[in-house]
Amino acid sequence: MTIPTTPDSKSLTDTPTVINKKFLNALETPSREEGRQIHWDAQLKGFGIRVNPSGSIVFVVQYRTRAVGAKTQTLTIGKYGSPWSPDAARAEARAVLEQVHRGGDPIAERRSREADEQAAVASESHHDFDAFADRYIEKHVKANGLRSLKDVEGTFNRDLRPFFKGRSVREITKQDCKDMRAAVGDRSHSAANKAHKWLNASFMWGIEHDGLDANPMFGLRKPIADESSNRC
């Protein structure tokens, strides 16, 4: 019978064999000239291994979806070794084939999950406070030639970045803002007012231009009243 192979792999035999530890441990590593080779399992059709010239052994499973004109696809399960023993890999291959039987496409679904995970990571990185601060300064303060650039950069670098380090700008709460102002105010009343001013301004810019949904500074008054307003 004809054993399916990937384009750059060679099947060593037309007779499948039981893939177990004894068989795998006795395999010889193919030379670079021979290229990677493939063996198919006698117990589960579509389940096999790729033996690479590097010496690694990789469990794979081949399948064809139920779509009209669908081509055979090869899904990589993992390298031989913890956690992928022959039995564990065969069980995973069986689950993949059952998924295909129910009308699924494991490779397409894996790619979709990976894309979602990458998008989540990118989103998390995008909303990191430091990244947000960089965009606010570059895209608003510098881009518009504001004379307050030095003051803004100083406030962010001295007070805001250290306090919100590692935080997502989307997760900052009103209480976080109060805590920041109190911490800065212990050092300097004027610095606390500046931190209040520029954090609020950056959040307002973020809502308008950077995808923020809310400004946690909304409704908060300047933390330290001007000295002139306290004079009789």
mmCIF file with all atom_site columns, N, CA and C in Angstrom, residues 129-161:
data_model
loop_
_atom_site.group_PDB
_atom_site.id
_atom_site.type_symbol
_atom_site.label_atom_id
_atom_site.label_alt_id
_atom_site.label_comp_id
_atom_site.label_asym_id
_atom_site.label_entity_id
_atom_site.label_seq_id
_atom_site.pdbx_PDB_ins_code
_atom_site.Cartn_x
_atom_site.Cartn_y
_atom_site.Cartn_z
_atom_site.occupancy
_atom_site.B_iso_or_equiv
_atom_site.pdbx_formal_charge
_atom_site.auth_seq_id
_atom_site.auth_comp_id
_atom_site.auth_asym_id
_atom_site.auth_atom_id
_atom_site.pdbx_PDB_model_num
ATOM 1  N N  . PHE A 1 129 ? 1.892  50.915 30.972 1.00 0.00 ? 129 PHE A N  1
ATOM 2  C CA . PHE A 1 129 ? 1.894  52.356 31.275 1.00 0.00 ? 129 PHE A CA 1
ATOM 3  C C  . PHE A 1 129 ? 3.057  53.071 30.619 1.00 0.00 ? 129 PHE A C  1
ATOM 4  N N  . ASP A 1 130 ? 4.253  52.471 30.656 1.00 0.00 ? 130 ASP A N  1
ATOM 5  C CA . ASP A 1 130 ? 5.407  53.117 30.038 1.00 0.00 ? 130 ASP A CA 1
ATOM 6  C C  . ASP A 1 130 ? 5.199  53.334 28.539 1.00 0.00 ? 130 ASP A C  1
ATOM 7  N N  . ALA A 1 131 ? 4.635  52.317 27.865 1.00 0.00 ? 131 ALA A N  1
ATOM 8  C CA . ALA A 1 131 ? 4.379  52.438 26.429 1.00 0.00 ? 131 ALA A CA 1
ATOM 9  C C  . ALA A 1 131 ? 3.340  53.523 26.164 1.00 0.00 ? 131 ALA A C  1
ATOM 10 N N  . PHE A 1 132 ? 2.330  53.574 27.011 1.00 0.00 ? 132 PHE A N  1
ATOM 11 C CA . PHE A 1 132 ? 1.294  54.608 26.890 1.00 0.00 ? 132 PHE A CA 1
ATOM 12 C C  . PHE A 1 132 ? 1.905  55.989 27.072 1.00 0.00 ? 132 PHE A C  1
ATOM 13 N N  . ALA A 1 133 ? 2.753  56.129 28.097 1.00 0.00 ? 133 ALA A N  1
ATOM 14 C CA . ALA A 1 133 ? 3.397  57.418 28.363 1.00 0.00 ? 133 ALA A CA 1
ATOM 15 C C  . ALA A 1 133 ? 4.256  57.849 27.180 1.00 0.00 ? 133 ALA A C  1
ATOM 16 N N  . ASP A 1 134 ? 4.984  56.900 26.598 1.00 0.00 ? 134 ASP A N  1
ATOM 17 C CA . ASP A 1 134 ? 5.820  57.217 25.430 1.00 0.00 ? 134 ASP A CA 1
ATOM 18 C C  . ASP A 1 134 ? 4.967  57.753 24.287 1.00 0.00 ? 134 ASP A C  1
ATOM 19 N N  . ARG A 1 135 ? 3.832  57.100 24.040 1.00 0.00 ? 135 ARG A N  1
ATOM 20 C CA . ARG A 1 135 ? 2.978  57.538 22.930 1.00 0.00 ? 135 ARG A CA 1
ATOM 21 C C  . ARG A 1 135 ? 2.393  58.923 23.204 1.00 0.00 ? 135 ARG A C  1
ATOM 22 N N  . TYR A 1 136 ? 1.991  59.158 24.443 1.00 0.00 ? 136 TYR A N  1
ATOM 23 C CA . TYR A 1 136 ? 1.417  60.460 24.790 1.00 0.00 ? 136 TYR A CA 1
ATOM 24 C C  . TYR A 1 136 ? 2.440  61.577 24.560 1.00 0.00 ? 136 TYR A C  1
ATOM 25 N N  . ILE A 1 137 ? 3.654  61.350 24.998 1.00 0.00 ? 137 ILE A N  1
ATOM 26 C CA . ILE A 1 137 ? 4.686  62.369 24.861 1.00 0.00 ? 137 ILE A CA 1
ATOM 27 C C  . ILE A 1 137 ? 5.080  62.561 23.403 1.00 0.00 ? 137 ILE A C  1
ATOM 28 N N  . GLU A 1 138 ? 5.264  61.445 22.679 1.00 0.00 ? 138 GLU A N  1
ATOM 29 C CA . GLU A 1 138 ? 5.701  61.547 21.284 1.00 0.00 ? 138 GLU A CA 1
ATOM 30 C C  . GLU A 1 138 ? 4.596  62.074 20.364 1.00 0.00 ? 138 GLU A C  1
ATOM 31 N N  . LYS A 1 139 ? 3.395  61.520 20.523 1.00 0.00 ? 139 LYS A N  1
ATOM 32 C CA . LYS A 1 139 ? 2.324  61.817 19.574 1.00 0.00 ? 139 LYS A CA 1
ATOM 33 C C  . LYS A 1 139 ? 1.527  63.077 19.909 1.00 0.00 ? 139 LYS A C  1
ATOM 34 N N  . HIS A 1 140 ? 1.650  63.546 21.156 1.00 0.00 ? 140 HIS A N  1
ATOM 35 C CA . HIS A 1 140 ? 0.891  64.741 21.512 1.00 0.00 ? 140 HIS A CA 1
ATOM 36 C C  . HIS A 1 140 ? 1.801  65.899 21.920 1.00 0.00 ? 140 HIS A C  1
ATOM 37 N N  . VAL A 1 141 ? 2.580  65.678 22.964 1.00 0.00 ? 141 VAL A N  1
ATOM 38 C CA . VAL A 1 141 ? 3.382  66.785 23.494 1.00 0.00 ? 141 VAL A CA 1
ATOM 39 C C  . VAL A 1 141 ? 4.442  67.225 22.479 1.00 0.00 ? 141 VAL A C  1
ATOM 40 N N  . LYS A 1 142 ? 5.254  66.277 21.984 1.00 0.00 ? 142 LYS A N  1
ATOM 41 C CA . LYS A 1 142 ? 6.302  66.631 21.023 1.00 0.00 ? 142 LYS A CA 1
ATOM 42 C C  . LYS A 1 142 ? 5.717  66.975 19.660 1.00 0.00 ? 142 LYS A C  1
ATOM 43 N N  . ALA A 1 143 ? 4.745  66.177 19.221 1.00 0.00 ? 143 ALA A N  1
ATOM 44 C CA . ALA A 1 143 ? 4.176  66.390 17.884 1.00 0.00 ? 143 ALA A CA 1
ATOM 45 C C  . ALA A 1 143 ? 3.541  67.764 17.750 1.00 0.00 ? 143 ALA A C  1
ATOM 46 N N  . ASN A 1 144 ? 3.015  68.288 18.844 1.00 0.00 ? 144 ASN A N  1
ATOM 47 C CA . ASN A 1 144 ? 2.363  69.594 18.809 1.00 0.00 ? 144 ASN A CA 1
ATOM 48 C C  . ASN A 1 144 ? 3.279  70.728 19.286 1.00 0.00 ? 144 ASN A C  1
ATOM 49 N N  . GLY A 1 145 ? 4.538  70.390 19.542 1.00 0.00 ? 145 GLY A N  1
ATOM 50 C CA . GLY A 1 145 ? 5.511  71.403 19.936 1.00 0.00 ? 145 GLY A CA 1
ATOM 51 C C  . GLY A 1 145 ? 5.144  72.132 21.213 1.00 0.00 ? 145 GLY A C  1
ATOM 52 N N  . LEU A 1 146 ? 4.554  71.434 22.173 1.00 0.00 ? 146 LEU A N  1
ATOM 53 C CA . LEU A 1 146 ? 4.124  72.093 23.410 1.00 0.00 ? 146 LEU A CA 1
ATOM 54 C C  . LEU A 1 146 ? 5.330  72.517 24.251 1.00 0.00 ? 146 LEU A C  1
ATOM 55 N N  . ARG A 1 147 ? 5.259  73.727 24.783 1.00 0.00 ? 147 ARG A N  1
ATOM 56 C CA . ARG A 1 147 ? 6.353  74.246 25.584 1.00 0.00 ? 147 ARG A CA 1
ATOM 57 C C  . ARG A 1 147 ? 6.473  73.529 26.926 1.00 0.00 ? 147 ARG A C  1
ATOM 58 N N  . SER A 1 148 ? 5.449  72.754 27.260 1.00 0.00 ? 148 SER A N  1
ATOM 59 C CA . SER A 1 148 ? 5.441  72.031 28.535 1.00 0.00 ? 148 SER A CA 1
ATOM 60 C C  . SER A 1 148 ? 6.210  70.714 28.469 1.00 0.00 ? 148 SER A C  1
ATOM 61 N N  . LEU A 1 149 ? 6.892  70.424 27.337 1.00 0.00 ? 149 LEU A N  1
ATOM 62 C CA . LEU A 1 149 ? 7.565  69.136 27.152 1.00 0.00 ? 149 LEU A CA 1
ATOM 63 C C  . LEU A 1 149 ? 8.468  68.785 28.325 1.00 0.00 ? 149 LEU A C  1
ATOM 64 N N  . LYS A 1 150 ? 9.348  69.690 28.723 1.00 0.00 ? 150 LYS A N  1
ATOM 65 C CA . LYS A 1 150 ? 10.298 69.409 29.803 1.00 0.00 ? 150 LYS A CA 1
ATOM 66 C C  . LYS A 1 150 ? 9.573  69.097 31.101 1.00 0.00 ? 150 LYS A C  1
ATOM 67 N N  . ASP A 1 151 ? 8.526  69.849 31.382 1.00 0.00 ? 151 ASP A N  1
ATOM 68 C CA . ASP A 1 151 ? 7.746  69.646 32.606 1.00 0.00 ? 151 ASP A CA 1
ATOM 69 C C  . ASP A 1 151 ? 7.026  68.295 32.576 1.00 0.00 ? 151 ASP A C  1
ATOM 70 N N  . VAL A 1 152 ? 6.444  67.966 31.417 1.00 0.00 ? 152 VAL A N  1
ATOM 71 C CA . VAL A 1 152 ? 5.726  66.690 31.265 1.00 0.00 ? 152 VAL A CA 1
ATOM 72 C C  . VAL A 1 152 ? 6.687  65.519 31.424 1.00 0.00 ? 152 VAL A C  1
ATOM 73 N N  . GLU A 1 153 ? 7.804  65.559 30.707 1.00 0.00 ? 153 GLU A N  1
ATOM 74 C CA . GLU A 1 153 ? 8.769  64.462 30.788 1.00 0.00 ? 153 GLU A CA 1
ATOM 75 C C  . GLU A 1 153 ? 9.300  64.305 32.199 1.00 0.00 ? 153 GLU A C  1
ATOM 76 N N  . GLY A 1 154 ? 9.592  65.412 32.852 1.00 0.00 ? 154 GLY A N  1
ATOM 77 C CA . GLY A 1 154 ? 10.094 65.342 34.222 1.00 0.00 ? 154 GLY A CA 1
ATOM 78 C C  . GLY A 1 154 ? 9.091  64.722 35.163 1.00 0.00 ? 154 GLY A C  1
ATOM 79 N N  . THR A 1 155 ? 7.815  65.081 35.028 1.00 0.00 ? 155 THR A N  1
ATOM 80 C CA . THR A 1 155 ? 6.762  64.546 35.898 1.00 0.00 ? 155 THR A CA 1
ATOM 81 C C  . THR A 1 155 ? 6.566  63.052 35.672 1.00 0.00 ? 155 THR A C  1
ATOM 82 N N  . PHE A 1 156 ? 6.553  62.650 34.415 1.00 0.00 ? 156 PHE A N  1
ATOM 83 C CA . PHE A 1 156 ? 6.382  61.227 34.120 1.00 0.00 ? 156 PHE A CA 1
ATOM 84 C C  . PHE A 1 156 ? 7.584  60.422 34.618 1.00 0.00 ? 156 PHE A C  1
ATOM 85 N N  . ASN A 1 157 ? 8.792  60.895 34.320 1.00 0.00 ? 157 ASN A N  1
ATOM 86 C CA . ASN A 1 157 ? 9.978  60.116 34.675 1.00 0.00 ? 157 ASN A CA 1
ATOM 87 C C  . ASN A 1 157 ? 10.226 60.060 36.178 1.00 0.00 ? 157 ASN A C  1
ATOM 88 N N  . ARG A 1 158 ? 9.935  61.152 36.876 1.00 0.00 ? 158 ARG A N  1
ATOM 89 C CA . ARG A 1 158 ? 10.212 61.220 38.307 1.00 0.00 ? 158 ARG A CA 1
ATOM 90 C C  . ARG A 1 158 ? 9.120  60.564 39.147 1.00 0.00 ? 158 ARG A C  1
ATOM 91 N N  . ASP A 1 159 ? 7.853  60.735 38.746 1.00 0.00 ? 159 ASP A N  1
ATOM 92 C CA . ASP A 1 159 ? 6.751  60.319 39.624 1.00 0.00 ? 159 ASP A CA 1
ATOM 93 C C  . ASP A 1 159 ? 5.786  59.288 39.030 1.00 0.00 ? 159 ASP A C  1
ATOM 94 N N  . LEU A 1 160 ? 5.351  59.525 37.801 1.00 0.00 ? 160 LEU A N  1
ATOM 95 C CA . LEU A 1 160 ? 4.291  58.678 37.257 1.00 0.00 ? 160 LEU A CA 1
ATOM 96 C C  . LEU A 1 160 ? 4.798  57.309 36.796 1.00 0.00 ? 160 LEU A C  1
ATOM 97 N N  . ARG A 1 161 ? 5.882  57.273 36.042 1.00 0.00 ? 161 ARG A N  1
ATOM 98 C CA . ARG A 1 161 ? 6.398  55.985 35.569 1.00 0.00 ? 161 ARG A CA 1
ATOM 99 C C  . ARG A 1 161 ? 6.786  55.067 36.732 1.00 0.00 ? 161 ARG A C  1
#
